[in-house]
Short mmCIF file of C-alpha atoms (C1' of nucleotides) in Angstrom, two decimals:
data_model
loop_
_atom_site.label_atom_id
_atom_site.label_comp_id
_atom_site.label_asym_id
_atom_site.label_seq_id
_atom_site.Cartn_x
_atom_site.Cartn_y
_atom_site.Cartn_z
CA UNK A 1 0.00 0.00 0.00
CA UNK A 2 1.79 3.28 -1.10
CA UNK A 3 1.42 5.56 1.82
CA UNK A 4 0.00 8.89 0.40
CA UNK A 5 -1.37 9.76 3.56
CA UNK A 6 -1.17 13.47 3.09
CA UNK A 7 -4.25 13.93 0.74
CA UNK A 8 -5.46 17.52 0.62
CA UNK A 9 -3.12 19.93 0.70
CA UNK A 10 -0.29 21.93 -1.02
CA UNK A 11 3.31 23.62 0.35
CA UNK A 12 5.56 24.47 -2.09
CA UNK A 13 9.23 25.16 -1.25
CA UNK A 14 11.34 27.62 -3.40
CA UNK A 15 8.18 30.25 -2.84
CA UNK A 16 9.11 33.99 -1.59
CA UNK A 17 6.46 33.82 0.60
CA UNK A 18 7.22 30.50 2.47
CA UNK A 19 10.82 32.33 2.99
CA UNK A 20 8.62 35.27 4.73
CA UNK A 21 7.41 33.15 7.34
CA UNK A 22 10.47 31.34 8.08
CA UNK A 23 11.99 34.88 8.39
CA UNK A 24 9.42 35.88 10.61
CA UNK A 25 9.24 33.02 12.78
CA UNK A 26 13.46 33.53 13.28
CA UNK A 27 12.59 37.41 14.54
CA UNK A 28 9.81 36.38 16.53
CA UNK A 29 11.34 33.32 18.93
CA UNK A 30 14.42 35.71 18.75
CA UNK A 31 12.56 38.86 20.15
CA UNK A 32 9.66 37.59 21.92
CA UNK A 33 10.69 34.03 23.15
CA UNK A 34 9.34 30.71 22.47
CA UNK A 35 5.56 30.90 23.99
CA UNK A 36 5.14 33.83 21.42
CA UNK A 37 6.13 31.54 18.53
CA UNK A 38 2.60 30.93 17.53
CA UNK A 39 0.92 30.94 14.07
CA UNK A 40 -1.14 34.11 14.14
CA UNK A 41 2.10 35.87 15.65
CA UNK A 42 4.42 34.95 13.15
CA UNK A 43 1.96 35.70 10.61
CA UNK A 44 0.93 38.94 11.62
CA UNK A 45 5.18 39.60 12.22
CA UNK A 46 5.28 38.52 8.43
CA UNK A 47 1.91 40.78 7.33
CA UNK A 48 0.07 37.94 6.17
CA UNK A 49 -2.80 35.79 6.80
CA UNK A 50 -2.45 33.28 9.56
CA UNK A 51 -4.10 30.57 7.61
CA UNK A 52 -2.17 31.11 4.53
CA UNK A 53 0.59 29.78 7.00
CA UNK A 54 -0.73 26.53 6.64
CA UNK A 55 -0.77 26.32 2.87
CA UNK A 56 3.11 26.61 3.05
CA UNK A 57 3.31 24.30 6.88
CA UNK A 58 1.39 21.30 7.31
CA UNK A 59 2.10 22.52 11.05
CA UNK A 60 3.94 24.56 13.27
CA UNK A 61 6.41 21.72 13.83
CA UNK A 62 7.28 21.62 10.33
CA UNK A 63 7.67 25.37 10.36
CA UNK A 64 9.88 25.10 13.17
CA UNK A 65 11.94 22.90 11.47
CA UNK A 66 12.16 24.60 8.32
CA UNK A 67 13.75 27.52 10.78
CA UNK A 68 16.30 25.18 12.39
CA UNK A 69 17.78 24.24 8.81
CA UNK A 70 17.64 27.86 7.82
CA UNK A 71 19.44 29.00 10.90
CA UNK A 72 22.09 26.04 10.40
CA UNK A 73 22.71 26.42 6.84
CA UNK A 74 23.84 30.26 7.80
CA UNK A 75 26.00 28.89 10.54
CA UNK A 76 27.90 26.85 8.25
CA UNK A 77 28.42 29.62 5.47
CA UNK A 78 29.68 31.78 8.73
CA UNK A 79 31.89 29.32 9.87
CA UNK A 80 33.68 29.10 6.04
CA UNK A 81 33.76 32.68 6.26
CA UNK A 82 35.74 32.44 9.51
CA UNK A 83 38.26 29.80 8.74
CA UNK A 84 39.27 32.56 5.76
CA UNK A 85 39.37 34.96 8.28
CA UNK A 86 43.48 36.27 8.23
CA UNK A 87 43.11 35.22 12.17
CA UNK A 88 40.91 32.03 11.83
CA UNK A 89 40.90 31.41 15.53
CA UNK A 90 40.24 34.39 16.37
CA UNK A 91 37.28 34.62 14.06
CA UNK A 92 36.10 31.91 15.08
CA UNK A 93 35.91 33.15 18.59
CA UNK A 94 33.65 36.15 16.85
CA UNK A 95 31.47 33.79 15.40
CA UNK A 96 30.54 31.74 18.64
CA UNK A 97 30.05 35.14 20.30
CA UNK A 98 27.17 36.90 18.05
CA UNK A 99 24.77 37.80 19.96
CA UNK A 100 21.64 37.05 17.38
CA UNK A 101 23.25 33.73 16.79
CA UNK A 102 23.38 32.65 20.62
CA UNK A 103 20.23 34.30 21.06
CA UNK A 104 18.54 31.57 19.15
CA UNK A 105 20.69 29.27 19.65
CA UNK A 106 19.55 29.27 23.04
CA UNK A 107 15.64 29.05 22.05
CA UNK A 108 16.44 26.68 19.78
CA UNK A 109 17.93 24.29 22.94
CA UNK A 110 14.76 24.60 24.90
CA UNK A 111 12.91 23.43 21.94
CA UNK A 112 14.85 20.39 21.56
CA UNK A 113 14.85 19.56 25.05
CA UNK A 114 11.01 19.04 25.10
CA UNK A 115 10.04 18.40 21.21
CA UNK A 116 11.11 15.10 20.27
CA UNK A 117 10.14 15.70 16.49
CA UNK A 118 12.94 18.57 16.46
CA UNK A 119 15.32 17.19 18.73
CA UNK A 120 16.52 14.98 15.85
CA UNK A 121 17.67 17.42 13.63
CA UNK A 122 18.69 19.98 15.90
CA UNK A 123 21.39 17.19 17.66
CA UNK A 124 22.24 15.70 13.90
CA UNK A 125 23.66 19.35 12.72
CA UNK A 126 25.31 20.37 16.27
CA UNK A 127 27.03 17.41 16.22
CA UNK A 128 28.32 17.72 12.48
CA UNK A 129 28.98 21.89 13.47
CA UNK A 130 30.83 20.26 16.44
CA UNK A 131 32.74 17.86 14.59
CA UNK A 132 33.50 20.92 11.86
CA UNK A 133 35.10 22.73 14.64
CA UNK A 134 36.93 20.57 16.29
CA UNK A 135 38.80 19.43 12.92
CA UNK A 136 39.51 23.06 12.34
CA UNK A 137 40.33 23.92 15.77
CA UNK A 138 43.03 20.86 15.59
CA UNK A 139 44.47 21.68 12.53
CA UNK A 140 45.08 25.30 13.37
CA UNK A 141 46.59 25.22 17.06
CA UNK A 142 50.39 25.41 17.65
CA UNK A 143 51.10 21.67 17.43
CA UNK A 144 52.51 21.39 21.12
CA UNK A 145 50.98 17.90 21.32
CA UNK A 146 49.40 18.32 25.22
CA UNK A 147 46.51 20.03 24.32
CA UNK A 148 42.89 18.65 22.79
CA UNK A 149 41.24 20.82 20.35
CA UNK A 150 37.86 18.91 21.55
CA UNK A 151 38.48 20.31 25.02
CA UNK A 152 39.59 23.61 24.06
CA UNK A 153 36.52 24.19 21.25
CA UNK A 154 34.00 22.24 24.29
CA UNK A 155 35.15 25.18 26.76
CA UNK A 156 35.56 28.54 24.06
CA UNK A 157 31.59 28.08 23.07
CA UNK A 158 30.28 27.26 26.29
CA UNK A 159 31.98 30.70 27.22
CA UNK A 160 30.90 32.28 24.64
CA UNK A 161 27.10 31.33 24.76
CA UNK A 162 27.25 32.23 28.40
CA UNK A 163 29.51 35.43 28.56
CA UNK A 164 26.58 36.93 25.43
CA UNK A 165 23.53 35.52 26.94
CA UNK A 166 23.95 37.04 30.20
CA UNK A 167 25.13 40.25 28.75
CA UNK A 168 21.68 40.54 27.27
CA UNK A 169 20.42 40.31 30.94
CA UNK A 170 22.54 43.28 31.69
CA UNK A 171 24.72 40.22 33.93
CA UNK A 172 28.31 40.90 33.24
CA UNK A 173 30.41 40.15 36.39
CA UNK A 174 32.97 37.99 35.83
CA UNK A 175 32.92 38.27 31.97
CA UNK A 176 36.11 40.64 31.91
CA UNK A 177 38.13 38.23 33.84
CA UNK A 178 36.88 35.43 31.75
CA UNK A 179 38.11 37.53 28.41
CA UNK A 180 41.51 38.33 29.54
CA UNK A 181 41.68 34.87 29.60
CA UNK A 182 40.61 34.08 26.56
CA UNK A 183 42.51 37.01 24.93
CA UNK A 184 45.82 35.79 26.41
CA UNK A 185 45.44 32.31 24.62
CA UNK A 186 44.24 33.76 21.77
CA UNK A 187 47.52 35.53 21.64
CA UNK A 188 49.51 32.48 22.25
CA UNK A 189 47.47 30.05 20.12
CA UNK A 190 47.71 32.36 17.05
CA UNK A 191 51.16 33.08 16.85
CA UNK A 192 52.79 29.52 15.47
CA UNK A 193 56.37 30.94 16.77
CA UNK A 194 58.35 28.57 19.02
CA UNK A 195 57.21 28.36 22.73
CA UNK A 196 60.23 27.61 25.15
CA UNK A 197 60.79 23.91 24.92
CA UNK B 1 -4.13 59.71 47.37
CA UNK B 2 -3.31 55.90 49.00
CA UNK B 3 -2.33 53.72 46.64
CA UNK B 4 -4.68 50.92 47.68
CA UNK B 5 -5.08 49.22 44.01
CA UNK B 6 -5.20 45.69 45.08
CA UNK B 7 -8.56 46.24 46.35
CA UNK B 8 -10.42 42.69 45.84
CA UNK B 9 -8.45 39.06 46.44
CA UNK B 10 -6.42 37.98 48.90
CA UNK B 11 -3.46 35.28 49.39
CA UNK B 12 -1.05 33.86 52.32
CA UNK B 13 2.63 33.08 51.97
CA UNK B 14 3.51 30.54 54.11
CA UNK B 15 0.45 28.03 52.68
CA UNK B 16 0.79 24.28 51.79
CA UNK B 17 -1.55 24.90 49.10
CA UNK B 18 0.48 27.68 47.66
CA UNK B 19 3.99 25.52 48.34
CA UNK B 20 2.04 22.95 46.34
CA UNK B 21 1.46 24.73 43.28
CA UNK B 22 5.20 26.08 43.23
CA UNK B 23 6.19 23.05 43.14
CA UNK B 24 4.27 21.73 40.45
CA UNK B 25 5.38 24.81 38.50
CA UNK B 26 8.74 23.67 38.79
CA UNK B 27 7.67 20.43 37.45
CA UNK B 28 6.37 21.60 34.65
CA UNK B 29 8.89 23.94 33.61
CA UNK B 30 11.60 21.44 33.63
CA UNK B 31 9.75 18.33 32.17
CA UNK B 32 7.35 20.48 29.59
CA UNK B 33 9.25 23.43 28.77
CA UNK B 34 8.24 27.12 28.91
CA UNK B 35 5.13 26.94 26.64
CA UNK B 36 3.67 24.63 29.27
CA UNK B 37 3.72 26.51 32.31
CA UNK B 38 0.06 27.93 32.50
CA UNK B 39 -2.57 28.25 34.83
CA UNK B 40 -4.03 25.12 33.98
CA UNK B 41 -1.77 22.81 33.46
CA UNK B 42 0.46 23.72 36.64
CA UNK B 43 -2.89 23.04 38.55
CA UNK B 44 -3.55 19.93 37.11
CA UNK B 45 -0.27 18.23 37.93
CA UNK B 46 -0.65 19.90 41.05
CA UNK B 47 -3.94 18.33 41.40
CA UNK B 48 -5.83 21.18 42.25
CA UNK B 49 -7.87 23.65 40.64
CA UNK B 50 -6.80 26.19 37.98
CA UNK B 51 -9.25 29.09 39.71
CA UNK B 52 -7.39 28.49 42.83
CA UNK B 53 -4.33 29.42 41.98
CA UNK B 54 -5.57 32.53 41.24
CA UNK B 55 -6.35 33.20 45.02
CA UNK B 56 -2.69 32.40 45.71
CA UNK B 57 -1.08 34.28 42.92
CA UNK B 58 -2.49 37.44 41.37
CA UNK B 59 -1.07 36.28 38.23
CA UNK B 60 1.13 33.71 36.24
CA UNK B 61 4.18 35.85 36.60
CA UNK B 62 3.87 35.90 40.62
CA UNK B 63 3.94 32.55 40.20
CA UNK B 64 6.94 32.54 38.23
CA UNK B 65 8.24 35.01 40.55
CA UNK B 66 7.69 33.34 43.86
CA UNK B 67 9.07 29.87 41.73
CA UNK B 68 12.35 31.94 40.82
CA UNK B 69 12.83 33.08 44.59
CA UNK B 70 12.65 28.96 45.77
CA UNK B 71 15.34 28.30 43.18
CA UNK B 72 17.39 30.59 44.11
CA UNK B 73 17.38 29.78 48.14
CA UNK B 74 18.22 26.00 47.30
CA UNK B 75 21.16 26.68 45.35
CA UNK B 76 22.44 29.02 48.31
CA UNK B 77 21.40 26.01 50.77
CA UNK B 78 23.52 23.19 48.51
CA UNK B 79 26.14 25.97 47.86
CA UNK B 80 27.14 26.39 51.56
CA UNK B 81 26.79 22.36 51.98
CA UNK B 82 29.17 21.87 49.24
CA UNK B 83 31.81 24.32 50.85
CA UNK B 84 31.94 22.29 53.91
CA UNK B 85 32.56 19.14 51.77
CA UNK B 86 36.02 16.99 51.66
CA UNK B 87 36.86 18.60 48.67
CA UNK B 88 34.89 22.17 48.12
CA UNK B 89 36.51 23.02 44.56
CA UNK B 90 35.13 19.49 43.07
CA UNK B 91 31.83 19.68 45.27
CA UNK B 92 31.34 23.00 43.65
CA UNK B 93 31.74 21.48 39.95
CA UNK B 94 29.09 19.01 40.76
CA UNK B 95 26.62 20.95 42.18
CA UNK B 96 27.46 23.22 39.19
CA UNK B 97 26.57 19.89 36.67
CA UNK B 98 23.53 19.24 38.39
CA UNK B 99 21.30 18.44 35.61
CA UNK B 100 18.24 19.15 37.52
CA UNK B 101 19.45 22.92 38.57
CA UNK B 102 20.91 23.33 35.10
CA UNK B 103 17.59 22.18 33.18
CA UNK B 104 15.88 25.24 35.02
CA UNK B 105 18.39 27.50 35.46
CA UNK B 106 18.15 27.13 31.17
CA UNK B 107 14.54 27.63 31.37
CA UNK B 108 14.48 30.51 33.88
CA UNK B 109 17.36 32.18 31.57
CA UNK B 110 15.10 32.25 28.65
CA UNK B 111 12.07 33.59 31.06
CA UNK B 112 14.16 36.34 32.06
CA UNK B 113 15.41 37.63 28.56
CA UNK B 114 11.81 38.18 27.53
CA UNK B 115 10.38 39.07 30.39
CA UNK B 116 10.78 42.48 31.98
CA UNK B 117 8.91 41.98 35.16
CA UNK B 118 11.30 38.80 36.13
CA UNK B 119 14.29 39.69 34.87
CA UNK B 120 15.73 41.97 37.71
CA UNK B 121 14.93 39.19 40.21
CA UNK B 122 16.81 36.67 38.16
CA UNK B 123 20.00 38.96 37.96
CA UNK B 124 20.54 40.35 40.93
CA UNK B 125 20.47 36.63 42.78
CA UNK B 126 22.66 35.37 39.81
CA UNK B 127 25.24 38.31 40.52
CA UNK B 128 25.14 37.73 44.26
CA UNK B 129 25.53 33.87 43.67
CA UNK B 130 28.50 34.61 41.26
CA UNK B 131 29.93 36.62 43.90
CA UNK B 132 29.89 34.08 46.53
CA UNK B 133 31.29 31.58 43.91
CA UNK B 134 34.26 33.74 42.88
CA UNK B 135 34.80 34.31 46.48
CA UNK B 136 34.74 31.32 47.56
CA UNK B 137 36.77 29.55 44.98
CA UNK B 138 39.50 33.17 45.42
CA UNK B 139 39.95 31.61 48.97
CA UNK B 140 40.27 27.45 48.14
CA UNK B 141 42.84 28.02 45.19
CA UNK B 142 46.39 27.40 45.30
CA UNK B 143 47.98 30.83 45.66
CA UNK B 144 50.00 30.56 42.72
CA UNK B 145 49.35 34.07 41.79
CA UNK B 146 48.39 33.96 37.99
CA UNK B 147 45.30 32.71 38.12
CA UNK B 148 41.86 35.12 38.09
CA UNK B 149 39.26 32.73 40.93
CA UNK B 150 36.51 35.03 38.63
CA UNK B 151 37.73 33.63 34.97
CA UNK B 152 37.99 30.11 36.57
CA UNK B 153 34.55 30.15 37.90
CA UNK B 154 32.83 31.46 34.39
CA UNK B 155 34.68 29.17 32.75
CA UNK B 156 33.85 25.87 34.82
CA UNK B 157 30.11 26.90 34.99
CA UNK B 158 29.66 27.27 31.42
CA UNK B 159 31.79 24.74 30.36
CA UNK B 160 28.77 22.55 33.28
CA UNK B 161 25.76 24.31 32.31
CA UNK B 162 26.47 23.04 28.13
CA UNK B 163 27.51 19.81 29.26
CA UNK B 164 24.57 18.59 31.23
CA UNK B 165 22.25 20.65 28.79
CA UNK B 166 23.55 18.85 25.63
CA UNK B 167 23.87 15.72 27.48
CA UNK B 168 20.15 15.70 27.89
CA UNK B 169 19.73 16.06 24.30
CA UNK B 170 21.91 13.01 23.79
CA UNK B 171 24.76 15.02 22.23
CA UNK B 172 27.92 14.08 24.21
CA UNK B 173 30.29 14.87 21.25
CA UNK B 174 33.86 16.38 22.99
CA UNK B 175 32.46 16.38 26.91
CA UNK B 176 35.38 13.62 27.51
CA UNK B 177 37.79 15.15 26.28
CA UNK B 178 36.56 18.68 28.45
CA UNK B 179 36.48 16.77 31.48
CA UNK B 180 39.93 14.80 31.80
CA UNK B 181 40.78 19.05 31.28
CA UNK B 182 38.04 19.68 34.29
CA UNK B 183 39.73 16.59 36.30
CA UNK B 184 43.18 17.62 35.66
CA UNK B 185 42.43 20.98 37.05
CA UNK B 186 40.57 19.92 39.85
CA UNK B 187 43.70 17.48 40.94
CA UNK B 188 45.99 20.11 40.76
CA UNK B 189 44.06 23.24 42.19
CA UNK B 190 42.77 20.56 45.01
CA UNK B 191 45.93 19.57 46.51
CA UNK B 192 47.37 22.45 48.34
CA UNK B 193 50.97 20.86 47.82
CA UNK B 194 53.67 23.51 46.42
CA UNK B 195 54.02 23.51 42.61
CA UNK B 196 57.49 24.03 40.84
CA UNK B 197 59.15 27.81 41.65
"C1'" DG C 1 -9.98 28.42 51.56
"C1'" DT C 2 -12.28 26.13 47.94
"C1'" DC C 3 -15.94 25.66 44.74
"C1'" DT C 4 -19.00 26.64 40.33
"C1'" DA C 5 -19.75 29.46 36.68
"C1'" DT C 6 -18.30 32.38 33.39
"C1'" DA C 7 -16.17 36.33 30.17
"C1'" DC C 8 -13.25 37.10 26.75
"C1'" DT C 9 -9.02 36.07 24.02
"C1'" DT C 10 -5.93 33.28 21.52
"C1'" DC C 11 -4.49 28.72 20.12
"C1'" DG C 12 -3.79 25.13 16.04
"C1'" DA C 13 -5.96 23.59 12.23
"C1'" DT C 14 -9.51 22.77 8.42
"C1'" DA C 15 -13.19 23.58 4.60
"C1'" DG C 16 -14.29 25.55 0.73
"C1'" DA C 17 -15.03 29.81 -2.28
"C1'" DC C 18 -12.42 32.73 -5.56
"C1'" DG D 1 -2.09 31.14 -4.10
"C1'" DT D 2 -5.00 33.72 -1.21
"C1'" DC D 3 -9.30 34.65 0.89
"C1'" DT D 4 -13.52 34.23 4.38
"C1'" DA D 5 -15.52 31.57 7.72
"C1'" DT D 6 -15.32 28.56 11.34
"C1'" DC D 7 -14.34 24.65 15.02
"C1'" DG D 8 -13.18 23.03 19.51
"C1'" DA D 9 -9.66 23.41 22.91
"C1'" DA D 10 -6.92 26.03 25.90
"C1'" DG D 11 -5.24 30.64 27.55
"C1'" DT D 12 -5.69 34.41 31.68
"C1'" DA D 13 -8.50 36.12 34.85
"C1'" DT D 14 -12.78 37.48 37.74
"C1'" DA D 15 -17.36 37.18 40.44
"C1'" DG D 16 -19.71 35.30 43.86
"C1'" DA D 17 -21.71 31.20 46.49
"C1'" DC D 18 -20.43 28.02 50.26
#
DNA sequence: GTCTATACTTCGATAGAC
DNA sequence: GTCTATCGAAGTATAGAC
């Protein structure tokens, strides 16, 4: 039995106006958080009709998840865009710290955590983003053997996600302390001259 | 004029009832996620009824209020336990990976960026709690000098808060190789013997 | 303190005309 | 493709009886 289950009706998915939503879906669970991610919100966000939403979206689910490939896709043009960078390290540092991008990032987490139909894809491209780093990371640190570019990528993001998410709270003690740090290995990362043997 | 606007309902703070349906708020927030803490359904796993709650709590966001206050005095109850423990510095990265604390303390972060009214509450106990941290971990560490207590601390709570949250989601990629870095430190920065001039 | 009853809004989603 | 019209459930919150 072919399973055509989905019988009535359309989406299409190079459409202008399907991109409208998505875009307004991305400004709405970055500004107003994810209880405000509803259909009629993003719709009005986007100026059109709420139920034209579900021409393009069979639900807000797939919606959801057309946002979480959009948002991925841009990470991974960023991160190319980084690696060019004349300080790649460096730039990379940049691009874990944007605020829009850790912003949703963080929405984006909370989703996971409690819908198992996202979860999926959400994990499948952190872990390739992950991998993407680490391989980068590895290849472009002095090569003085004791150190893991796993450990050192694991600890730069986590302080970046938390050093910009509670500056948007207004929450920055301990964040210059934290930077010096980072700064100073920056420094000594970057620089491939000979460290004293 | 006296400002006597709350002229109609009442409500009493040190109530079982009202105990009752903070802690079912809790619940909710951490199993169900932000979209699910409402009226309704924190009274139904509360097992009471939704109308009630409004005679304990003017509105959802006292609730969420009085919820953020509870949080806040257990961490500052298992924070003083874990400085009397054998080891303070590796009692303090446990209660710091906590996966419990660190699904809400994710959930409570996202309440507070989008939410004016909770926002100040949520800062001003995480500044005094990252006080007491840095403090704290200032007066455990070997006095070598070179090290900031405030860096150290940002770092080893982010680096806990995006292990336990990704760990949740099933993504584990690179946490082994961030905590033989974690355990190394901990070994040395525990043992008050003196390190190399 | 707890209950019933209720007002009004917003939610996701669908049917069917144009 | 976009529109009008609509459904039933769930949202916050209040009034008033017991």
């Amino acid at each position: 039995m072919d399973t055509v289950v989905q019988t009535r009706r359309l989406g299409l998915e190079g459409s202008q106006t399907r991109a409208r939503f998505i875009d307004a879906a991305e400004e709405v669970l970055r500004d107003e958080g994810l209880p405000a991610l509803t259909a009629r919100q993003v719709a009005a966000k986007a100026g059109l009709k709420t139920q034209l939403l579900y021409y393009y979206f069979r639900t807000m689910d797939d919606l959801i998840l057309a946002l979480v490939r959009r948002v991925n896709e841009r990470r991974l043009v960023r991160f190319e865009a980084a690696l060019a960078a004349p300080e790649p390290l460096r730039a990379l540092w940049e691009l874990n710290s944007d605020p829009t991008g850790a912003a949703l990032a963080s929405e984006l987490s909370s989703i996971a955590t409690h819908r198992e139909a996202i979860r999926a894809e959400i994990v499948r491209s952190a872990e390739n983003f992950r991998a993407l780093q680490i391989e980068a990371v590895s290849r472009l640190l002095v090569p003085d053997g004791s150190r893991s570019a796993a450990g050192i990528v694991m600890i730069a993001v986590a302080l970046a996600r938390m050093i910009v998410s509670e500056a948007a709270l207004g929450l920055t003690d301990g964040h210059a302390e934290a930077l010096v740090i980072v700064e100073q290995m920056l420094d000594r990362l970057s620089t491939p001259k000979q460290t004293a043997p």
